[in-house]
CSV table of C-alpha atoms in Angstrom, one decimal:
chain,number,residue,atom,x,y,z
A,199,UNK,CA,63.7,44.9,12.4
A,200,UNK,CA,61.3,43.2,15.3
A,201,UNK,CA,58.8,43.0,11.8
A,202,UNK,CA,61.6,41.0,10.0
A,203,UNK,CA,62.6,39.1,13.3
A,204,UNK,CA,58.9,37.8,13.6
A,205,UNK,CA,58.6,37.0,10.0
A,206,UNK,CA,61.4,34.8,9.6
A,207,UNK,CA,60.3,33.2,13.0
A,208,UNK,CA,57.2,32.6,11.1
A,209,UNK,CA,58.8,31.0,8.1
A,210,UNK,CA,61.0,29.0,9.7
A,211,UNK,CA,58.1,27.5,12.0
A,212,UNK,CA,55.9,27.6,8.9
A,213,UNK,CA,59.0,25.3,7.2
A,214,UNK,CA,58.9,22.8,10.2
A,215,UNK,CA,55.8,22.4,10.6
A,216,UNK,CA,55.6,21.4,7.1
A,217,UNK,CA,58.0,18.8,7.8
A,218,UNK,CA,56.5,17.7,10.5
A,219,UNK,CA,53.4,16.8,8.5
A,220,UNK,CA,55.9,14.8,6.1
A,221,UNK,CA,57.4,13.1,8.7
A,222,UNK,CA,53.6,11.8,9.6
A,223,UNK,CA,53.2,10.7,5.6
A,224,UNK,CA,55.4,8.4,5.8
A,225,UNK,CA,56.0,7.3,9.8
A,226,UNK,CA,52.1,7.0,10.3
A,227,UNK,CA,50.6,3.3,9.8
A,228,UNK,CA,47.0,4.1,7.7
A,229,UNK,CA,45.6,6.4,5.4
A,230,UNK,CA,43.6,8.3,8.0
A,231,UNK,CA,46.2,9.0,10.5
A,232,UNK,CA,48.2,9.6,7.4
A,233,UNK,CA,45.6,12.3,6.6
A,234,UNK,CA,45.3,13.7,10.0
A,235,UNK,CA,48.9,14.1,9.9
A,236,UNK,CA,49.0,16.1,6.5
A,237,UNK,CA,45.5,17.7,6.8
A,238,UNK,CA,46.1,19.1,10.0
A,239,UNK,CA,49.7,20.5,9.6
A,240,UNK,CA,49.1,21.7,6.0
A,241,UNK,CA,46.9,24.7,7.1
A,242,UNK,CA,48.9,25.8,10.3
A,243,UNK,CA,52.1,25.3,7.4
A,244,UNK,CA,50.1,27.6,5.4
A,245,UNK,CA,49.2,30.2,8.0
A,246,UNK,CA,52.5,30.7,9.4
A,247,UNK,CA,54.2,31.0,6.1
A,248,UNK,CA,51.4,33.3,4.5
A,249,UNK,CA,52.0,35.1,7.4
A,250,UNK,CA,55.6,35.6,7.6
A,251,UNK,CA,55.5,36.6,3.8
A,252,UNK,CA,52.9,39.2,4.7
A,253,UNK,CA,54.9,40.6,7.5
A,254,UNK,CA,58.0,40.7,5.0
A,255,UNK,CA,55.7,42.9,2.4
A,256,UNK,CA,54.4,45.3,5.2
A,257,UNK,CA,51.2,47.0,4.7
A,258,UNK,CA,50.9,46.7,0.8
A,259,UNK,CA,48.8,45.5,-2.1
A,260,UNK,CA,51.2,42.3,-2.1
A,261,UNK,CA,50.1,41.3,2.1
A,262,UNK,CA,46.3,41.6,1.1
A,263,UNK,CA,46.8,39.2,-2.1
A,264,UNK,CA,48.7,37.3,0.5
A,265,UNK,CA,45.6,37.4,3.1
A,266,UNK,CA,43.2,36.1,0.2
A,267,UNK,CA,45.3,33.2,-0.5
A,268,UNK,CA,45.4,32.2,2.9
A,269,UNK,CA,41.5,32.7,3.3
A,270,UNK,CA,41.6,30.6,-0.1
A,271,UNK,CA,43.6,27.6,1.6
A,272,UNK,CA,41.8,28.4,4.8
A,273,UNK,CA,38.9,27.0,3.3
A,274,UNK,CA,40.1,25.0,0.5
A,275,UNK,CA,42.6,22.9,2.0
A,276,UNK,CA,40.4,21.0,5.2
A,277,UNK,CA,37.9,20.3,3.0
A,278,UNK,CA,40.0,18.7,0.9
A,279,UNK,CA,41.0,16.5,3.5
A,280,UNK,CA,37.4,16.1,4.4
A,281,UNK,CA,36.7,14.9,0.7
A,282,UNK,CA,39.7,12.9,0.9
A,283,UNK,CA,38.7,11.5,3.6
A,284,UNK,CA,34.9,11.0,3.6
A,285,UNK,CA,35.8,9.4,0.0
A,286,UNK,CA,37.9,6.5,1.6
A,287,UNK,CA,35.5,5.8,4.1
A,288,UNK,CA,32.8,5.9,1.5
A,289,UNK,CA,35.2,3.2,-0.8
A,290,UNK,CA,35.1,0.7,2.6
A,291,UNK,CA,38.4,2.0,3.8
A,292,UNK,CA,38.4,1.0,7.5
A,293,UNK,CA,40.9,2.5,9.5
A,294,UNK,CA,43.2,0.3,11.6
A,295,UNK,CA,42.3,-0.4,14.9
A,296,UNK,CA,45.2,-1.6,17.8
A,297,UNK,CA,48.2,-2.8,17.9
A,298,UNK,CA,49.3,-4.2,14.3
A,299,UNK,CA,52.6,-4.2,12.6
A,300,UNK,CA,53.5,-1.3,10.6
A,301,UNK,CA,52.7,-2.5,7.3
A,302,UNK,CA,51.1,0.6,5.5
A,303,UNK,CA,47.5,1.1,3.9
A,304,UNK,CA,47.7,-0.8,0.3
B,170,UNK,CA,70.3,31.1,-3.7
B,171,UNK,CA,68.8,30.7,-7.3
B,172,UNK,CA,70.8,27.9,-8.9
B,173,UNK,CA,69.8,26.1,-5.3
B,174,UNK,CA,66.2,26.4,-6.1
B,175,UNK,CA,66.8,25.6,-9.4
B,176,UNK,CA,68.9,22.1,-8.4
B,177,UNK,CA,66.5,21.2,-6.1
B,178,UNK,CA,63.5,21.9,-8.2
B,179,UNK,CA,65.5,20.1,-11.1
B,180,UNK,CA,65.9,17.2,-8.5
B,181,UNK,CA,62.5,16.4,-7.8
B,182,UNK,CA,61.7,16.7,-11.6
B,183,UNK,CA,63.8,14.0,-12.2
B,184,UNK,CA,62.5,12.0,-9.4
B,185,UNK,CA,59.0,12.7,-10.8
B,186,UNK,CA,60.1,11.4,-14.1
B,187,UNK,CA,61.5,8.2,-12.5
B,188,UNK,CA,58.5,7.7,-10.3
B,189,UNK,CA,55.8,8.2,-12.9
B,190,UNK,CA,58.1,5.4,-15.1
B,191,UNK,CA,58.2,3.4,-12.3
B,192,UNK,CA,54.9,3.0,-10.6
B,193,UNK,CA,52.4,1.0,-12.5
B,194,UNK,CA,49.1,1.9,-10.5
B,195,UNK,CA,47.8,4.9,-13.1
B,196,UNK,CA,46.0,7.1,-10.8
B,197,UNK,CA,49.2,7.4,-9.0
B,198,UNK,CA,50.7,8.2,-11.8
B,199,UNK,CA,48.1,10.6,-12.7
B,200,UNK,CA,48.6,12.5,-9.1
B,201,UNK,CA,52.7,12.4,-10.3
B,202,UNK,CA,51.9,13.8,-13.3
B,203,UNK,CA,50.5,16.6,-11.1
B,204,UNK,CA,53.3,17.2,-9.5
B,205,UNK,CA,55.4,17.6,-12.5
B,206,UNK,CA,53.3,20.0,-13.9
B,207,UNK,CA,53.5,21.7,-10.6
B,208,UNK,CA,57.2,21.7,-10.1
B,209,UNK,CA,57.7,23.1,-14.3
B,210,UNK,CA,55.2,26.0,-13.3
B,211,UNK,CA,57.6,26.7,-10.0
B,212,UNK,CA,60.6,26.1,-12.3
B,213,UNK,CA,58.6,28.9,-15.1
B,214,UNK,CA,58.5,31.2,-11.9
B,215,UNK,CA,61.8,31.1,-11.0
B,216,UNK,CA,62.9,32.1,-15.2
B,217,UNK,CA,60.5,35.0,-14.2
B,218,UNK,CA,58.1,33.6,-16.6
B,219,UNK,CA,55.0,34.4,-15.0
B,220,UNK,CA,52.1,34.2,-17.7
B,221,UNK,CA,53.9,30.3,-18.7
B,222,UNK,CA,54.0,29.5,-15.1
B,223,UNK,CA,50.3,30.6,-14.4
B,224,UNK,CA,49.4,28.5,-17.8
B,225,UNK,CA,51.3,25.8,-16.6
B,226,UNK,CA,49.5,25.4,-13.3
B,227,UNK,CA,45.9,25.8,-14.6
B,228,UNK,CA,46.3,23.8,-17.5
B,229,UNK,CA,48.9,20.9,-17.2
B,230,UNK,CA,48.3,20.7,-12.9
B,231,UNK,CA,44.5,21.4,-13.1
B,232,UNK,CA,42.3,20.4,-15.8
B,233,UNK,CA,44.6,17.7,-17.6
B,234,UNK,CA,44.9,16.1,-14.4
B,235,UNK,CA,41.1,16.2,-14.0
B,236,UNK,CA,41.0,15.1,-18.0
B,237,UNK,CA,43.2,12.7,-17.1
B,238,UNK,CA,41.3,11.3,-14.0
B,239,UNK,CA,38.0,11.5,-16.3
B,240,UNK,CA,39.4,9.4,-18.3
B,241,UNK,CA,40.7,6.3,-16.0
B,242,UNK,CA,37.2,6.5,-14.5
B,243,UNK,CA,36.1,5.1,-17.8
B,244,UNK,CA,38.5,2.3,-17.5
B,245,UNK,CA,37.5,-1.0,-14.9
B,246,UNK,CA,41.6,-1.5,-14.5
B,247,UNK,CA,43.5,1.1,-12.4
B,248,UNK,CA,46.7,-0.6,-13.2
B,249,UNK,CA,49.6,-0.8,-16.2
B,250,UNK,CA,49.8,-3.8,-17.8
B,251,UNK,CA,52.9,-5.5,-17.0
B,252,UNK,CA,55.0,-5.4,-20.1
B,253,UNK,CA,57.0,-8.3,-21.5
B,254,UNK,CA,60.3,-8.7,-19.3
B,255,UNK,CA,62.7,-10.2,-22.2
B,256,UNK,CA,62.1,-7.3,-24.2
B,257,UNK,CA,62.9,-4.1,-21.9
B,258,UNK,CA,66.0,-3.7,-24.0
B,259,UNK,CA,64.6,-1.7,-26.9
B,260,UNK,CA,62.5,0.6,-25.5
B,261,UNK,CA,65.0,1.4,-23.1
B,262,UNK,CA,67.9,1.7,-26.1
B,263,UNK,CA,65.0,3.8,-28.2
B,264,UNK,CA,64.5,6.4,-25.2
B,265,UNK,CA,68.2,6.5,-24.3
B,266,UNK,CA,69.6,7.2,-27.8
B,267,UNK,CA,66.7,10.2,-28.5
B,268,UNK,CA,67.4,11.3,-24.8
B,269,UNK,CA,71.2,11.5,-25.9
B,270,UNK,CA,70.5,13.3,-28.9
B,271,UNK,CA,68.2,15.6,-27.1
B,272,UNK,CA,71.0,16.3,-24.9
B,273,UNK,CA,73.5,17.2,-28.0
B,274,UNK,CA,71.2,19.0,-29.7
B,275,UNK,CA,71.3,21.1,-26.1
B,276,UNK,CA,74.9,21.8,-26.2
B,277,UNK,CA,74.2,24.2,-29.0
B,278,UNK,CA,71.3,26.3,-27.7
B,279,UNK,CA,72.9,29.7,-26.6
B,280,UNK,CA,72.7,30.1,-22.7
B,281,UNK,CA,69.6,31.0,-20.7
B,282,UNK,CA,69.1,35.0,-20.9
B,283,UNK,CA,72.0,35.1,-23.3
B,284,UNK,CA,71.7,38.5,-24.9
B,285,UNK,CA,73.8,37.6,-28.2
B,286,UNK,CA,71.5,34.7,-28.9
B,287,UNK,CA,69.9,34.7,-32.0
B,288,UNK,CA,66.1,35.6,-30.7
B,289,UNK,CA,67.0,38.1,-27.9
B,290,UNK,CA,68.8,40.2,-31.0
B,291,UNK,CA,66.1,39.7,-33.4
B,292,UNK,CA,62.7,41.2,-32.6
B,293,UNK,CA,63.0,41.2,-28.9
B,294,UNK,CA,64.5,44.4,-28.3
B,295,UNK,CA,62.0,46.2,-30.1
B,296,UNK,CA,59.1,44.1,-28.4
B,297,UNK,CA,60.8,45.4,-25.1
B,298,UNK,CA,61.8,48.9,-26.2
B,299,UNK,CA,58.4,49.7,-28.1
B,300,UNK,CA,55.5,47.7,-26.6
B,301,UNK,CA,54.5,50.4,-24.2
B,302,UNK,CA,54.2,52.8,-26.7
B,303,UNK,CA,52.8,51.2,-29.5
B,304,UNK,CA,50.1,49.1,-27.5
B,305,UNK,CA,49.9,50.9,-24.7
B,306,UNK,CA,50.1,47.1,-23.0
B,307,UNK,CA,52.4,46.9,-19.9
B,308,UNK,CA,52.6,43.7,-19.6
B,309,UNK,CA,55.0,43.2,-23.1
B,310,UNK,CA,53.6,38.9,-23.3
B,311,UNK,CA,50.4,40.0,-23.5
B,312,UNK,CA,51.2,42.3,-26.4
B,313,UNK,CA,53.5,39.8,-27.7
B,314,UNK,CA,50.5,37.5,-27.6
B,315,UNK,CA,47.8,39.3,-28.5
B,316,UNK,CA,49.0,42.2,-31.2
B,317,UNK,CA,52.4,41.5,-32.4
B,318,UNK,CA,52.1,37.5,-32.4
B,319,UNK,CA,48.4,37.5,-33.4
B,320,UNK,CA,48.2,35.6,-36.2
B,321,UNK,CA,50.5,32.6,-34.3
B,322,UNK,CA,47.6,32.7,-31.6
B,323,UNK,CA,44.6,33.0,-34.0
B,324,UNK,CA,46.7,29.8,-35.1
B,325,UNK,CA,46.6,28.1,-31.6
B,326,UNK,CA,42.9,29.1,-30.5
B,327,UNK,CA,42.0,27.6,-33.6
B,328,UNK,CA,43.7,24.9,-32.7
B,329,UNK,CA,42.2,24.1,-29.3
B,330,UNK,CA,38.6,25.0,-31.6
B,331,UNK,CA,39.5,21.9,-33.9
B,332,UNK,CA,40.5,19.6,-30.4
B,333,UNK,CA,37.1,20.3,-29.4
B,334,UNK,CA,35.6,19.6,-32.4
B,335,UNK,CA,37.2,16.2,-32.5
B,336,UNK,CA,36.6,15.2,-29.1
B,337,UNK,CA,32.6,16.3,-29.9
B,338,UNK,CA,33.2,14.1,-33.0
B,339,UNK,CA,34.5,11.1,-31.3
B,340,UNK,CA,32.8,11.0,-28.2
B,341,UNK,CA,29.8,13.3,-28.1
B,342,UNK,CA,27.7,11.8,-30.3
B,343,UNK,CA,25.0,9.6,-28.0
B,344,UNK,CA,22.6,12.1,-27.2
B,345,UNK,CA,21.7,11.5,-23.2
B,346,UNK,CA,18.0,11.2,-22.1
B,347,UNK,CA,17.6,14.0,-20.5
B,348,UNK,CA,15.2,12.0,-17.7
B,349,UNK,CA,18.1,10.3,-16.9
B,350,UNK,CA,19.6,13.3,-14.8
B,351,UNK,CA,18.1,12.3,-11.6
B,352,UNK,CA,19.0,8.7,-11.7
B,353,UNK,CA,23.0,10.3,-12.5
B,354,UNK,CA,23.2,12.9,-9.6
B,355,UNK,CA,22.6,9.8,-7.0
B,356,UNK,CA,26.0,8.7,-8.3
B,357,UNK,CA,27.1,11.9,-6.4
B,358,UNK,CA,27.5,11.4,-2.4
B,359,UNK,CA,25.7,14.1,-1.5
B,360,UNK,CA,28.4,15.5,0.9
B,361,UNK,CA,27.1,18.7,3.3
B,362,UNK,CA,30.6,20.3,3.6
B,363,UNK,CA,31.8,20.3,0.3
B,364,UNK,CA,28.3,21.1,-1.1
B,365,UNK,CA,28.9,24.0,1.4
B,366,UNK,CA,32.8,24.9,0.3
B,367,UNK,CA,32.2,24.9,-3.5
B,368,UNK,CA,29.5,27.1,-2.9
B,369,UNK,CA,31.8,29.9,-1.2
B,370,UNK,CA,34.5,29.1,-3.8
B,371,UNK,CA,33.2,28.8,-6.9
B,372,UNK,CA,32.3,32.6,-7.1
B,373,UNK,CA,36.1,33.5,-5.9
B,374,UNK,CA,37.2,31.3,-9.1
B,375,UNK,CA,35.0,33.0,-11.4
B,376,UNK,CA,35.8,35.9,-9.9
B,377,UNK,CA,39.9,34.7,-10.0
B,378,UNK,CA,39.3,34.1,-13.9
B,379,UNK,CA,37.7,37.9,-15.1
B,380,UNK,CA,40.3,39.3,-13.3
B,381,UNK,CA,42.6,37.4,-14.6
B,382,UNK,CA,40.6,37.5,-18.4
B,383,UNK,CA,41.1,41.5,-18.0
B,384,UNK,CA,43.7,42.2,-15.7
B,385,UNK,CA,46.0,40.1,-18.4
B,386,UNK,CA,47.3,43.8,-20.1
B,387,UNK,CA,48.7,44.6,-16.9
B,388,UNK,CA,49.8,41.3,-14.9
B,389,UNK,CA,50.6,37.9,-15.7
B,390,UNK,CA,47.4,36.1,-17.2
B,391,UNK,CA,44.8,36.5,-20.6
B,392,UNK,CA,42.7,34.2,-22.8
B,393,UNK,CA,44.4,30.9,-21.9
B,394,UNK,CA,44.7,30.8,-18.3
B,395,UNK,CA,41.2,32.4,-17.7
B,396,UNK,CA,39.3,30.3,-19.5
B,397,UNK,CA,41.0,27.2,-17.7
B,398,UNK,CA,40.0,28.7,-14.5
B,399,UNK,CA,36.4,29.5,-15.5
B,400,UNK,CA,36.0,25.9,-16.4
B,401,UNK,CA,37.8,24.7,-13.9
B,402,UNK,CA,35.3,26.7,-11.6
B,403,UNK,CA,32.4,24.9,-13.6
B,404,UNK,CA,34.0,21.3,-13.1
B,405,UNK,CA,34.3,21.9,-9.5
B,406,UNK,CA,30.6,22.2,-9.8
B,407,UNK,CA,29.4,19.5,-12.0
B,408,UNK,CA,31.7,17.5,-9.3
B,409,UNK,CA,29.9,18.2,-6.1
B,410,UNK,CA,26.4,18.5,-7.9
B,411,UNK,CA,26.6,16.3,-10.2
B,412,UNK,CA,26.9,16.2,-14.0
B,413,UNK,CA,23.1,16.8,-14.9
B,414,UNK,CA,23.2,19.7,-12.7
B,415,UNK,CA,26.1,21.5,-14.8
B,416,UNK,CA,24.5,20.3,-17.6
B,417,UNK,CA,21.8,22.1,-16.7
B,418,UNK,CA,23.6,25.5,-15.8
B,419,UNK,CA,25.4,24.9,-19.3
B,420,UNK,CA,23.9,22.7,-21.9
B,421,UNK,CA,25.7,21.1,-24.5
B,422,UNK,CA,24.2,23.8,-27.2
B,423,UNK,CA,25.6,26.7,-25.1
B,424,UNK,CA,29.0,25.7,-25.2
B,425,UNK,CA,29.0,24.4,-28.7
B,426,UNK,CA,27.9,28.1,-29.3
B,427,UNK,CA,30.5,29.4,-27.1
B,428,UNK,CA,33.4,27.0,-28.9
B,429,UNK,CA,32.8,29.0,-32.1
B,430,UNK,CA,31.8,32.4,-30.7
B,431,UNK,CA,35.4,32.9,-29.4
B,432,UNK,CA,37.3,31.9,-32.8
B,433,UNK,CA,34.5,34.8,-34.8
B,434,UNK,CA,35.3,36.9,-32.6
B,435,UNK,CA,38.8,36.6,-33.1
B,436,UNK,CA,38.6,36.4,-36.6
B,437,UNK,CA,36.5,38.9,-36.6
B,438,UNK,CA,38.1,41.3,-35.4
B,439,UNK,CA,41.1,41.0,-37.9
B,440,UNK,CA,38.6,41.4,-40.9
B,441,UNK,CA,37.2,44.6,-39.3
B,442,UNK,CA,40.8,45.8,-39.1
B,443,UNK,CA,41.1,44.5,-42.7
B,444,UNK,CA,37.8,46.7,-43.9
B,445,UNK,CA,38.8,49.7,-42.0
B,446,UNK,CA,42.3,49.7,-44.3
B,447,UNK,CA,44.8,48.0,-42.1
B,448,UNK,CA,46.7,44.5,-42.4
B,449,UNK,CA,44.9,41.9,-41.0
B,450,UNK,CA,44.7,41.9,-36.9
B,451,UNK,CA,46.5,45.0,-37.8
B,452,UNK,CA,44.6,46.5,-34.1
B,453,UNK,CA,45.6,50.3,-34.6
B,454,UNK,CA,42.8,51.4,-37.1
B,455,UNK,CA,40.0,50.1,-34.5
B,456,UNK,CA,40.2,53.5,-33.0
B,457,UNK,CA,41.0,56.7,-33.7
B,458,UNK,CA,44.5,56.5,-32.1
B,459,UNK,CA,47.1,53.9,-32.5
B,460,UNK,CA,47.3,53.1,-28.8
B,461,UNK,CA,43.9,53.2,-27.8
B,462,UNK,CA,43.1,50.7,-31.2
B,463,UNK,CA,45.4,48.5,-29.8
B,464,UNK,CA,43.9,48.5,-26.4
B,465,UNK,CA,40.2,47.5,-27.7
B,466,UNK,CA,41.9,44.9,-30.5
B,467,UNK,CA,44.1,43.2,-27.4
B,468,UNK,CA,40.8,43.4,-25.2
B,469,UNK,CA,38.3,42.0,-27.5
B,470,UNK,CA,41.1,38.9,-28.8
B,471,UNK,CA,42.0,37.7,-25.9
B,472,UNK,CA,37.8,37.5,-24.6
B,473,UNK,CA,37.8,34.9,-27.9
B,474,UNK,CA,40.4,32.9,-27.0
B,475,UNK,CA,39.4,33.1,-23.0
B,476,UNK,CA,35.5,32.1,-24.2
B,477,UNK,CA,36.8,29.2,-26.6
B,478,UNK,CA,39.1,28.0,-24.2
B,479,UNK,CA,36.3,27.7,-21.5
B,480,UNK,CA,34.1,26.2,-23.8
B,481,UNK,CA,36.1,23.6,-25.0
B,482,UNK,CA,37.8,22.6,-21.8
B,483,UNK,CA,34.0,21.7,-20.4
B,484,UNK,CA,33.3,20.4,-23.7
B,485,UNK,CA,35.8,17.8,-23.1
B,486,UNK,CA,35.1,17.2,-19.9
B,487,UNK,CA,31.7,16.6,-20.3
B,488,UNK,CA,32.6,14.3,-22.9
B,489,UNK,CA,34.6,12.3,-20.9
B,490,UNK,CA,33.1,12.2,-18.2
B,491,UNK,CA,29.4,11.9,-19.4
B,492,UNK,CA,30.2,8.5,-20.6
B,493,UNK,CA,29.4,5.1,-18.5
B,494,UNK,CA,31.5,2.9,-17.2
B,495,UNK,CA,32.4,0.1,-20.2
């Protein structure tokens, strides 16, 4: 019961968190705050969700496939972002500096 | 709870579709195309069709897209050219009329999981009620796939064979200097963390794909979907190291080998059934007992199809992505 309890807390955090992160997508002005705003919510989204479905399968064959995936996305998914990322800058993608208006990247 | 999943998944389908019709700058399009493929594979999942879904993702998300990507590298313009405005009308009446008659010919398809429908009283039943015994296979696709249906799939591995071929054909021709390689892997930033992060997960993926390749009798997976994720494995690397340095690990001969080694084998193995007195691909007479003949005939098929599907997935993408900028 206190297992489910926390592992729907998880999800549901997991879930907003997620949203969060979309919310930044399309409320942030560049592509790097953009990217900070996906890149770091997408792994915390990850963790918390993995880790409510791993609380819902209890101590099982399904929670340690679980634990690899979020190793998997643990490492896959910042350096993504980093790729992302170092790839922009390396195209001559500045990022905005100041006060401009909120027209996004092109 | 289901037909919400499915509604929503069916919603952003649709709004896929529209986008990617929409949107004129291709590698957008390209990333939408993605998605698509990403939200079918969810949509396979949700029909409980596990071994589609896992196709779905490796194939149609993963390498097309990087097939795909290959190919607009080749290409100086990123963007669609504008098509005439005055004459939007007949495309639009060609795709709405075969969209309608899609949609009729719908109406009479029997219902999803409808067990009066013509296949489900055919052959299925005895696919369901017999596979276990007879192949000794739990997982009933795979035996589908590999033993009931394996002439169909010799069919489709030959297939992907001849798509190799013909990609080899059109494209592979200009023989590279191999001195070049050096001057090629300076196109390649050389980038400390992803150098780093391929090199811890390019093992797991190979490691993903055998278990996949011979965990197939039991889960979802086989042929198909391995060989996709051993390539994509390789791709990864020839990405972060550069071409020549793939090209290196596996050169052009290898893989040429490989393209043709999965087909004998598969072909081969219905002629041995055919000398030692069965039907052709007819498994059961590769061992003493029916079940454990099967079991080698499913094995050894589905490594031919998984070693010519990784062969000509990097075939092509070494192809495509082995030619210059035009």
């Amino acid at each position: 019961m206190v297992l489910d309890i926390l592992s729907w807390v998880c999800l549901v955090a997991g879930g907003l968190v997620g949203v969060v992160g979309a919310v930044g997508i399309h409320r942030f002005p560049d592509f790097f705050s953009r990217q900070h705003a996906t890149g770091t919510t997408d792994t915390l989204c990850a963790l918390l969700i993995l880790l409510g479905l791993g609380l819902q399968a209890g101590l099982s064959l399904a929670a340690f496939k679980v634990a690899l995936i979020f190793l998997f996305l643990f490492i896959t998914s910042p350096a993504a972002t980093h790729a992302l990322a170092s790839a922009a800058v390396h195209s001559g993608l500045d990022p905005k500096r100041g006060r401009t208006d909120s027209e996004g990247q092109s | 709870m289901d037909l919400l999943i499915d509604i929503s998944l069916l919603t952003f389908l649709a709004v896929t579709a529209i986008g990617i019709i929409r949107i004129t700058n291709l590698f957008a399009v390209i990333m939408l195309f993605a998605i698509f493929s990403f939200l079918s594979a969810t949509l396979f999942m949700t029909m409980d069709a596990v071994d589609v879904a896992l196709t779905e993702a490796a194939v149609g998300a993963g390498i097309s897209t990087v097939l795909m990507l290959a190919t607009l590298a080749l290409n100086k313009d990123h963007n669609e050219k504008q098509p005439d405005k005055n004459r939007h009308w007949l495309p639009l009446a060609v795709v709405l009329t075969t969209g309608a008659v899609l949609v009729y010919g719908t109406l009479d398809l029997p219902d999803f999981g409808d067990p009066a429908s013509a296949p489900q009283t055919h052959v299925a039943p005895h696919y369901i009620e017999k596979a276990i015994e007879e192949t000794g296979v739990p997982n009933i696709v795979t035996a589908v796939l590999a033993s009931y249906r394996g002439f169909d799939t010799l069919g489709e591995v030959v297939v992907i064979f001849t798509a190799g071929i013909a990609v080899l054909l059109l494209l592979g021709g200009r023989r590279e200097d191999p001195l070049d390689d050096g001057a090629k892997d300076k196109r390649v930033p050389q980038n400390l963390v992803l150098r780093i992060v391929s090199k811890i997960v390019i093992p797991v993926i190979m490691l993903f794909a055998l278990y996949v390749q011979f965990h197939g009798d039991y889960g979802p997976g086989g042929g198909f979907q391995a060989g996709v994720i051993m390539s994509a494995a390789i791709i990864l690397y020839s990405l972060v190291f550069g071409l020549g340095a793939a090209e290196r690990i596996i050169p052009k001969s290898v893989l040429m080998f490989l393209t043709s080694l999965g087909v004998l084998i598969f072909a081969g193995v219905g002629i041995a059934s055919l000398f030692l007195g069965g039907n052709y691909l007819n498994y059961s007479v590769l061992a003493s007992s029916q079940v454990a003949g099967q079991h080698i005939g499913i094995l050894l098929v589905e490594l031919g199809v998984g070693i010519t599907v990784f062969a000509v997935m990097l075939t092509i993408f070494f192809a495509f992505a082995g030619r210059e900028r035009s």
